[in-house]
mmCIF file of C-alpha atoms in Angstrom:
data_model
loop_
_atom_site.group_PDB
_atom_site.id
_atom_site.type_symbol
_atom_site.label_atom_id
_atom_site.label_comp_id
_atom_site.label_asym_id
_atom_site.label_seq_id
_atom_site.Cartn_x
_atom_site.Cartn_y
_atom_site.Cartn_z
ATOM 1 C CA MET U 15 21.224 13.343 10.693
ATOM 2 C CA ASP U 16 21.091 15.945 7.924
ATOM 3 C CA HIS U 17 24.810 15.509 7.341
ATOM 4 C CA ASP U 18 24.300 11.775 6.868
ATOM 5 C CA ASP U 19 21.437 12.555 4.528
ATOM 6 C CA ASP U 20 23.676 14.863 2.507
ATOM 7 C CA ILE U 21 26.173 12.040 2.128
ATOM 8 C CA LEU U 22 23.438 9.633 1.084
ATOM 9 C CA MET U 23 22.214 12.176 -1.451
ATOM 10 C CA GLN U 24 25.704 12.556 -2.873
ATOM 11 C CA ARG U 25 25.965 8.798 -3.175
ATOM 12 C CA THR U 26 22.535 8.667 -4.795
ATOM 13 C CA ALA U 27 23.623 11.295 -7.298
ATOM 14 C CA ALA U 28 26.641 9.118 -8.039
ATOM 15 C CA GLY U 29 24.360 6.210 -8.894
ATOM 16 C CA ASP U 30 24.420 4.327 -5.592
ATOM 17 C CA GLU U 31 20.941 2.866 -5.418
ATOM 18 C CA ARG U 32 21.579 1.341 -2.008
ATOM 19 C CA ALA U 33 22.170 4.816 -0.601
ATOM 20 C CA PHE U 34 18.902 5.984 -2.103
ATOM 21 C CA ARG U 35 17.085 3.004 -0.669
ATOM 22 C CA GLN U 36 18.546 3.874 2.736
ATOM 23 C CA LEU U 37 17.233 7.421 2.384
ATOM 24 C CA VAL U 38 13.775 6.147 1.540
ATOM 25 C CA ALA U 39 13.801 3.762 4.507
ATOM 26 C CA ARG U 40 14.893 6.544 6.817
ATOM 27 C CA TRP U 41 12.396 9.143 5.676
ATOM 28 C CA GLN U 42 9.371 7.259 4.412
ATOM 29 C CA GLN U 43 7.502 7.396 7.706
ATOM 30 C CA PRO U 44 7.877 11.160 8.312
ATOM 31 C CA VAL U 45 6.991 11.937 4.696
ATOM 32 C CA PHE U 46 4.029 9.595 4.754
ATOM 33 C CA ALA U 47 2.806 10.926 8.123
ATOM 34 C CA PHE U 48 3.050 14.518 6.903
ATOM 35 C CA LEU U 49 1.126 13.696 3.747
ATOM 36 C CA LEU U 50 -1.453 11.637 5.598
ATOM 37 C CA HIS U 51 -2.171 14.479 8.000
ATOM 38 C CA MET U 52 -2.343 16.893 5.086
ATOM 39 C CA LEU U 53 -4.535 14.739 2.847
ATOM 40 C CA GLY U 54 -6.407 12.398 5.160
ATOM 41 C CA SER U 55 -6.109 9.467 2.811
ATOM 42 C CA VAL U 56 -3.703 6.570 3.205
ATOM 43 C CA GLU U 57 -3.753 5.737 -0.483
ATOM 44 C CA GLU U 58 -3.062 9.278 -1.599
ATOM 45 C CA ALA U 59 -0.401 9.735 1.068
ATOM 46 C CA GLU U 60 1.384 6.586 -0.101
ATOM 47 C CA ASP U 61 1.146 7.583 -3.742
ATOM 48 C CA LEU U 62 2.445 11.076 -3.076
ATOM 49 C CA ALA U 63 5.190 9.767 -0.795
ATOM 50 C CA GLN U 64 6.338 7.594 -3.673
ATOM 51 C CA ASP U 65 6.187 10.550 -6.050
ATOM 52 C CA THR U 66 8.150 12.601 -3.544
ATOM 53 C CA PHE U 67 10.967 10.081 -3.405
ATOM 54 C CA VAL U 68 11.004 9.654 -7.165
ATOM 55 C CA LYS U 69 11.470 13.417 -7.411
ATOM 56 C CA VAL U 70 14.238 13.241 -4.805
ATOM 57 C CA PHE U 71 15.934 10.638 -6.990
ATOM 58 C CA ASP U 72 15.522 12.757 -10.096
ATOM 59 C CA GLN U 73 16.830 15.856 -8.360
ATOM 60 C CA ALA U 74 19.724 14.184 -6.568
ATOM 61 C CA GLY U 75 22.262 15.564 -9.024
ATOM 62 C CA ARG U 76 21.088 19.103 -8.360
ATOM 63 C CA TYR U 77 20.781 18.820 -4.596
ATOM 64 C CA ARG U 78 23.101 21.164 -2.731
ATOM 65 C CA PRO U 79 24.282 19.606 0.518
ATOM 66 C CA ALA U 80 23.636 22.292 3.105
ATOM 67 C CA GLY U 81 22.450 20.171 6.000
ATOM 68 C CA LYS U 82 18.817 20.930 5.204
ATOM 69 C CA PHE U 83 17.719 17.688 3.656
ATOM 70 C CA ARG U 84 14.611 17.299 5.833
ATOM 71 C CA SER U 85 13.303 20.752 4.915
ATOM 72 C CA TRP U 86 14.033 20.137 1.251
ATOM 73 C CA LEU U 87 12.333 16.746 1.309
ATOM 74 C CA LEU U 88 9.235 17.938 3.135
ATOM 75 C CA ARG U 89 8.994 20.931 0.856
ATOM 76 C CA ILE U 90 8.736 18.590 -2.110
ATOM 77 C CA ALA U 91 6.111 16.551 -0.255
ATOM 78 C CA GLY U 92 4.245 19.719 0.730
ATOM 79 C CA ASN U 93 4.154 20.963 -2.838
ATOM 80 C CA LYS U 94 2.734 17.661 -3.978
ATOM 81 C CA ALA U 95 0.105 17.768 -1.232
ATOM 82 C CA ARG U 96 -0.816 21.317 -2.229
ATOM 83 C CA SER U 97 -1.309 20.324 -5.869
ATOM 84 C CA THR U 98 -3.527 17.438 -4.851
ATOM 85 C CA LEU U 99 -5.562 19.587 -2.482
ATOM 86 C CA ARG U 100 -6.058 22.203 -5.163
ATOM 87 C CA ARG U 101 -7.411 19.551 -7.465
ATOM 88 C CA ARG U 102 -9.795 17.980 -5.074
ATOM 89 C CA LYS U 103 -10.776 20.999 -2.928
ATOM 90 C CA VAL U 104 -12.456 18.806 -0.367
ATOM 91 C CA LEU U 105 -10.518 17.037 2.337
ATOM 92 C CA ARG U 106 -11.437 13.465 3.034
ATOM 93 C CA TRP U 107 -10.606 12.492 6.549
ATOM 94 C CA VAL U 108 -10.057 9.832 7.803
ATOM 95 C CA THR U 109 -10.126 6.934 5.425
ATOM 96 C CA PHE U 110 -7.748 4.772 7.394
ATOM 97 C CA ASP U 111 -8.967 2.792 10.325
ATOM 98 C CA ALA U 112 -7.352 4.662 13.192
ATOM 99 C CA ALA U 113 -8.491 2.044 15.650
ATOM 100 C CA SER U 114 -6.438 -0.637 13.988
ATOM 101 C CA HIS U 115 -3.270 1.450 14.099
ATOM 102 C CA ASP U 116 -3.429 3.334 17.358
ATOM 103 C CA GLN U 117 -2.093 0.930 19.883
ATOM 104 C CA ALA U 118 -3.598 0.707 23.290
ATOM 105 C CA THR U 119 -1.187 1.232 26.125
ATOM 106 C CA PRO U 120 -0.582 -2.012 27.990
ATOM 107 C CA GLY U 121 -2.691 -2.095 31.120
ATOM 108 C CA ASP U 122 -5.283 0.311 29.758
ATOM 109 C CA ASP U 123 -8.857 -0.673 30.296
ATOM 110 C CA PRO U 124 -10.901 -0.896 27.097
ATOM 111 C CA GLY U 125 -13.108 2.044 28.066
ATOM 112 C CA ARG U 126 -10.169 4.320 28.528
ATOM 113 C CA SER U 127 -8.605 3.127 25.336
ATOM 114 C CA LEU U 128 -11.811 3.839 23.433
ATOM 115 C CA GLU U 129 -12.019 7.285 24.996
ATOM 116 C CA ARG U 130 -8.474 8.059 23.917
ATOM 117 C CA ARG U 131 -9.187 6.885 20.385
ATOM 118 C CA GLU U 132 -12.216 9.126 20.222
ATOM 119 C CA THR U 133 -10.129 12.077 21.370
ATOM 120 C CA VAL U 134 -7.500 11.295 18.774
ATOM 121 C CA ASP U 135 -10.160 11.130 16.072
ATOM 122 C CA GLN U 136 -11.601 14.456 17.213
ATOM 123 C CA VAL U 137 -8.186 16.064 17.146
ATOM 124 C CA ARG U 138 -7.362 14.659 13.721
ATOM 125 C CA ALA U 139 -10.675 15.867 12.363
ATOM 126 C CA ALA U 140 -10.149 19.319 13.879
ATOM 127 C CA VAL U 141 -6.624 19.549 12.465
ATOM 128 C CA SER U 142 -7.837 18.392 9.065
ATOM 129 C CA GLU U 143 -10.351 21.236 8.957
ATOM 130 C CA LEU U 144 -7.728 23.911 9.446
ATOM 131 C CA PRO U 145 -6.796 26.028 6.431
ATOM 132 C CA GLU U 146 -4.039 24.331 4.491
ATOM 133 C CA ARG U 147 -1.081 26.410 5.666
ATOM 134 C CA GLN U 148 -2.177 26.369 9.291
ATOM 135 C CA ARG U 149 -2.597 22.620 9.041
ATOM 136 C CA ALA U 150 0.850 22.234 7.527
ATOM 137 C CA ALA U 151 2.375 24.361 10.284
ATOM 138 C CA VAL U 152 0.643 22.324 12.999
ATOM 139 C CA VAL U 153 1.611 18.997 11.467
ATOM 140 C CA LEU U 154 5.215 20.031 10.930
ATOM 141 C CA LYS U 155 5.571 21.527 14.396
ATOM 142 C CA ARG U 156 3.602 19.136 16.562
ATOM 143 C CA PHE U 157 3.845 15.851 14.661
ATOM 144 C CA GLN U 158 7.242 16.257 13.061
ATOM 145 C CA GLY U 159 8.959 18.399 15.674
ATOM 146 C CA LEU U 160 10.434 20.898 13.247
ATOM 147 C CA SER U 161 11.729 24.308 14.230
ATOM 148 C CA TYR U 162 10.006 27.490 13.093
ATOM 149 C CA GLN U 163 12.895 28.129 10.720
ATOM 150 C CA GLU U 164 12.543 24.708 9.094
ATOM 151 C CA ILE U 165 8.795 25.181 8.750
ATOM 152 C CA ALA U 166 9.379 28.622 7.248
ATOM 153 C CA ASP U 167 11.756 27.041 4.718
ATOM 154 C CA ILE U 168 9.214 24.392 3.791
ATOM 155 C CA LEU U 169 6.287 26.783 3.514
ATOM 156 C CA ASP U 170 8.419 29.429 1.846
ATOM 157 C CA THR U 171 7.599 32.046 4.436
ATOM 158 C CA THR U 172 9.118 33.766 7.472
ATOM 159 C CA VAL U 173 9.533 32.670 11.087
ATOM 160 C CA PRO U 174 7.068 35.305 12.389
ATOM 161 C CA ALA U 175 4.552 34.108 9.791
ATOM 162 C CA VAL U 176 4.926 30.549 11.057
ATOM 163 C CA GLU U 177 4.329 31.745 14.602
ATOM 164 C CA SER U 178 1.231 33.566 13.408
ATOM 165 C CA LEU U 179 -0.057 30.478 11.578
ATOM 166 C CA LEU U 180 0.315 28.443 14.764
ATOM 167 C CA GLN U 181 -1.369 31.106 16.889
ATOM 168 C CA ARG U 182 -4.355 31.198 14.568
ATOM 169 C CA ALA U 183 -4.453 27.418 14.401
ATOM 170 C CA ALA U 184 -4.405 27.264 18.199
ATOM 171 C CA ALA U 185 -7.332 29.668 18.443
ATOM 172 C CA THR U 186 -9.364 27.608 15.978
ATOM 173 C CA LEU U 187 -8.462 24.261 17.508
ATOM 174 C CA ARG U 188 -9.325 25.537 20.934
ATOM 175 C CA LEU U 189 -12.840 26.343 19.784
ATOM 176 C CA ARG U 190 -13.300 23.112 17.885
ATOM 177 C CA LEU U 191 -11.946 20.915 20.627
ATOM 178 C CA LYS U 192 -13.693 22.709 23.431
ATOM 179 C CA GLY U 193 -16.066 19.832 24.000
ATOM 180 C CA ALA U 194 -13.330 17.262 23.897
ATOM 181 C CA ALA U 195 -10.716 19.277 25.736
ATOM 182 C CA GLN U 196 -10.348 19.810 29.400
ATOM 183 C CA PRO U 197 -11.572 23.267 30.438
ATOM 184 C CA SER U 198 -9.031 25.932 29.658
ATOM 185 C CA ALA U 199 -7.167 27.549 32.476
ATOM 186 C CA ARG U 200 -8.701 30.919 31.607
ATOM 187 C CA GLU U 201 -12.136 29.434 32.200
ATOM 188 C CA GLU U 202 -10.919 28.094 35.489
ATOM 189 C CA VAL U 203 -9.524 31.482 36.456
ATOM 190 C CA SER U 204 -12.667 33.401 35.540
ATOM 191 C CA MET R 15 0.565 45.369 33.297
ATOM 192 C CA LYS R 16 1.213 44.393 29.686
ATOM 193 C CA HIS R 17 0.104 40.862 28.899
ATOM 194 C CA VAL R 18 2.342 38.456 27.067
ATOM 195 C CA ASP R 19 -0.273 36.260 25.403
ATOM 196 C CA HIS R 20 1.208 37.020 21.974
ATOM 197 C CA GLN R 21 4.370 35.228 23.091
ATOM 198 C CA ILE R 22 2.680 32.116 24.444
ATOM 199 C CA GLN R 23 2.893 30.142 21.229
ATOM 200 C CA ALA R 24 6.605 30.751 20.795
ATOM 201 C CA TYR R 25 7.177 29.977 24.472
ATOM 202 C CA CYS R 26 5.265 26.688 24.225
ATOM 203 C CA ASP R 27 7.313 25.755 21.170
ATOM 204 C CA ASP R 28 10.565 26.721 22.853
ATOM 205 C CA GLU R 29 11.073 29.342 20.168
ATOM 206 C CA LEU R 30 10.935 32.468 22.304
ATOM 207 C CA ALA R 31 14.178 34.412 22.152
ATOM 208 C CA PRO R 32 16.273 33.894 25.302
ATOM 209 C CA SER R 33 16.258 37.647 25.870
ATOM 210 C CA LEU R 34 12.444 37.611 26.130
ATOM 211 C CA ARG R 35 12.110 34.356 27.996
ATOM 212 C CA ALA R 36 12.986 35.590 31.461
ATOM 213 C CA ALA R 37 10.614 38.544 31.191
ATOM 214 C CA PHE R 38 7.864 36.244 29.937
ATOM 215 C CA GLU R 39 8.288 33.819 32.832
ATOM 216 C CA SER R 40 8.449 36.657 35.305
ATOM 217 C CA HIS R 41 5.205 38.111 33.943
ATOM 218 C CA VAL R 42 3.428 34.765 33.979
ATOM 219 C CA ARG R 43 4.357 34.261 37.626
ATOM 220 C CA GLU R 44 2.594 37.535 38.459
ATOM 221 C CA CYS R 45 -0.320 37.472 36.009
ATOM 222 C CA ALA R 46 -3.121 34.956 36.523
ATOM 223 C CA VAL R 47 -4.654 35.717 33.117
ATOM 224 C CA CYS R 48 -1.488 34.985 31.161
ATOM 225 C CA ARG R 49 -0.742 32.009 33.411
ATOM 226 C CA GLY R 50 -4.189 30.660 32.555
ATOM 227 C CA GLU R 51 -3.623 31.256 28.840
ATOM 228 C CA LEU R 52 -0.300 29.489 28.983
ATOM 229 C CA GLU R 53 -1.811 26.491 30.754
ATOM 230 C CA ALA R 54 -4.667 26.350 28.236
ATOM 231 C CA ALA R 55 -2.200 26.447 25.353
ATOM 232 C CA ARG R 56 -0.154 23.675 26.906
ATOM 233 C CA GLN R 57 -3.236 21.530 27.378
ATOM 234 C CA LEU R 58 -4.381 22.166 23.834
ATOM 235 C CA TRP R 59 -1.070 21.210 22.275
ATOM 236 C CA ALA R 60 -0.725 18.179 24.533
ATOM 237 C CA GLN R 61 -4.112 17.082 23.272
ATOM 238 C CA VAL R 62 -3.159 17.756 19.657
ATOM 239 C CA ASP R 63 0.048 15.796 20.142
ATOM 240 C CA THR R 64 -1.958 12.653 20.865
ATOM 241 C CA ALA R 65 -3.084 12.672 17.238
ATOM 242 C CA ALA R 66 0.471 12.187 16.078
ATOM 243 C CA GLY R 67 0.161 8.608 17.359
ATOM 244 C CA ALA R 68 0.637 5.381 15.499
ATOM 245 C CA LEU R 69 -0.074 5.583 11.796
ATOM 246 C CA PRO R 70 -0.033 2.878 9.182
ATOM 247 C CA SER R 71 3.439 1.887 8.070
ATOM 248 C CA PRO R 72 3.795 2.751 4.436
ATOM 249 C CA GLU R 73 5.534 0.528 1.945
ATOM 250 C CA ILE R 74 7.152 3.114 -0.228
ATOM 251 C CA TRP R 75 10.211 1.474 -1.697
ATOM 252 C CA SER R 76 8.607 -1.020 -4.050
ATOM 253 C CA GLY R 77 6.514 1.721 -5.663
ATOM 254 C CA VAL R 78 9.482 4.055 -5.936
ATOM 255 C CA ALA R 79 11.683 1.323 -7.382
ATOM 256 C CA ALA R 80 8.970 0.417 -9.866
ATOM 257 C CA GLN R 81 8.615 4.017 -11.041
ATOM 258 C CA ILE R 82 12.342 4.437 -11.402
ATOM 259 C CA GLY R 83 12.613 1.056 -13.058
ATOM 260 C CA GLU R 84 9.892 1.895 -15.564
ATOM 261 C CA ARG R 85 12.014 4.745 -16.801
ATOM 262 C CA GLY R 86 14.913 2.416 -17.468
ATOM 263 C CA ARG R 87 16.645 3.219 -14.216
ATOM 264 C CA ARG R 88 18.003 6.418 -15.639
ATOM 265 C CA SER R 89 19.613 7.990 -12.642
ATOM 266 C CA PRO R 90 20.902 11.579 -12.630
ATOM 267 C CA TRP R 91 24.348 10.031 -12.579
ATOM 268 C CA THR R 92 23.864 8.048 -15.739
ATOM 269 C CA TRP R 93 22.337 11.001 -17.530
ATOM 270 C CA THR R 94 25.359 13.072 -16.601
ATOM 271 C CA GLN R 95 27.640 10.282 -17.617
ATOM 272 C CA ARG R 96 25.763 9.786 -20.836
ATOM 273 C CA GLY R 97 26.035 13.465 -21.622
ATOM 274 C CA LEU R 98 29.762 13.430 -20.989
ATOM 275 C CA ALA R 99 30.218 10.297 -23.009
ATOM 276 C CA VAL R 100 28.322 11.695 -25.962
ATOM 277 C CA ALA R 101 30.283 14.943 -25.714
ATOM 278 C CA ALA R 102 33.547 13.011 -25.558
ATOM 279 C CA THR R 103 32.568 10.941 -28.558
ATOM 280 C CA LEU R 104 31.607 13.994 -30.568
ATOM 281 C CA ALA R 105 34.840 15.707 -29.545
ATOM 282 C CA GLY R 106 36.757 12.626 -30.596
ATOM 283 C CA VAL R 107 35.027 12.548 -33.926
ATOM 284 C CA ALA R 108 35.790 16.238 -34.388
ATOM 285 C CA ILE R 109 39.447 15.618 -33.541
ATOM 286 C CA GLY R 110 39.431 12.715 -35.923
ATOM 287 C CA PHE R 111 38.192 14.922 -38.695
ATOM 288 C CA GLY R 112 40.801 17.445 -37.703
ATOM 289 C CA LEU R 113 43.568 14.857 -37.907
ATOM 290 C CA GLY R 114 42.183 13.369 -41.030
ATOM 291 C CA GLY R 115 41.880 16.760 -42.631
ATOM 292 C CA GLY R 116 45.416 17.802 -41.609
ATOM 293 C CA ASP R 117 48.753 17.494 -43.328
ATOM 294 C CA ALA R 118 48.378 13.805 -44.017
ATOM 295 C CA ALA R 119 45.119 14.318 -45.805
ATOM 296 C CA VAL R 120 46.450 17.238 -47.743
ATOM 297 C CA GLN R 121 49.456 15.227 -48.688
ATOM 298 C CA GLY R 122 47.179 12.398 -49.593
ATOM 299 C CA ASP R 123 49.146 9.876 -47.515
ATOM 300 C CA PRO R 124 46.658 7.024 -47.328
ATOM 301 C CA ASP R 125 48.599 5.142 -44.636
ATOM 302 C CA THR R 126 48.651 8.001 -42.225
ATOM 303 C CA THR R 127 45.044 8.835 -42.827
ATOM 304 C CA THR R 128 43.968 5.253 -42.445
ATOM 305 C CA ALA R 129 46.045 4.771 -39.322
ATOM 306 C CA SER R 130 44.586 7.784 -37.588
ATOM 307 C CA THR R 131 41.066 6.763 -38.510
ATOM 308 C CA GLU R 132 41.650 3.210 -37.303
ATOM 309 C CA TYR R 133 43.129 4.522 -34.067
ATOM 310 C CA LEU R 134 40.053 6.638 -33.515
ATOM 311 C CA GLU R 135 37.743 3.770 -34.318
ATOM 312 C CA GLU R 136 39.522 1.498 -31.855
ATOM 313 C CA SER R 137 39.866 4.009 -29.044
ATOM 314 C CA LEU R 138 36.421 5.561 -29.222
ATOM 315 C CA PRO R 139 33.403 3.342 -28.707
ATOM 316 C CA SER R 140 30.449 3.966 -30.916
ATOM 317 C CA LEU R 141 27.401 5.728 -29.529
ATOM 318 C CA ASP R 142 25.529 2.433 -29.575
ATOM 319 C CA GLN R 143 28.292 0.811 -27.519
ATOM 320 C CA LEU R 144 28.190 3.677 -25.053
ATOM 321 C CA TRP R 145 24.460 3.339 -24.537
ATOM 322 C CA LEU R 146 24.868 -0.388 -24.058
ATOM 323 C CA GLN R 147 27.705 0.018 -21.558
ATOM 324 C CA LEU R 148 25.820 2.606 -19.599
ATOM 325 C CA GLY R 149 22.727 0.464 -19.676
ATOM 326 C CA ASP R 150 24.787 -2.316 -18.109
ATOM 327 C CA SER R 151 26.055 -0.023 -15.386
ATOM 328 C CA ASP R 152 22.451 0.935 -14.600
ATOM 329 C CA GLU R 153 21.587 -2.697 -14.167
ATOM 330 C CA ASP R 154 24.548 -3.137 -11.845
ATOM 331 C CA ALA R 155 23.400 -0.192 -9.773
ATOM 332 C CA GLY R 156 19.945 -1.610 -9.602
ATOM 333 C CA SER R 157 21.004 -4.998 -8.334
#
């Protein structure tokens, strides 16, 4: 997909607005999801996603096609999220109505569906309370499916550092989700 | 027995080097503690993964298009093109001065001087024309 993105970026740089529109359509959901998990606000995530794509448009002429469009794009989005977080210091989570967006699985009974929604809310809250870089690493790895190398590129760090961020995030999440989570295997062993 | 809990995260994420993977799996088969840690990590991340679920669908394009549009749809391409066009025009003007200030001008041949100036005027659009033309091409791109 990155190769296709490189082509679309080249076409965008050449003034092809349709190509740019295609890029936005292709990447708006991942960018928005990343920003939403980083910021906790739908409105801010939408605004920053727009800003991200405007910057992509502005930078199209300078973009070097190296098959790393996703990393480049999410790095721009991440920088914008970081600036916003620095300004506001306090994370507001979750302003969107998760219940109206998280679809119940067909056949689920309402009780089970409610239970799952509560778990999702607990997880989102726990993730949102992680330090910024740990949160970014978790979101990029678990919600976006990126490799350690891609995450390292986005966060401007090394692969071992990404692994360390995820290890520390796991330790924190494990504590915070203890009530919501099933008992850990270590507890079962001991 | 040396535990491998420091490798659990990379293993869960399928990022553990192949050379370490076999040893890790072998250890976990033998070690109940590390097996328990691995299972706990898997459960944790499976739980976290549920939060990736359905999110609102953003409507990004209209806002992006509006922001780009507000700036007169000046794409990187048109800026580059504008720069080249201005440079070409300036070069043309410089050449024109060069021609005009050459032999013909020295000799004071009004026909030659006039002809070269007219040629330049016809062949090189004015800066205003260039801006207008490029503005048109922006509109085309935007449609």
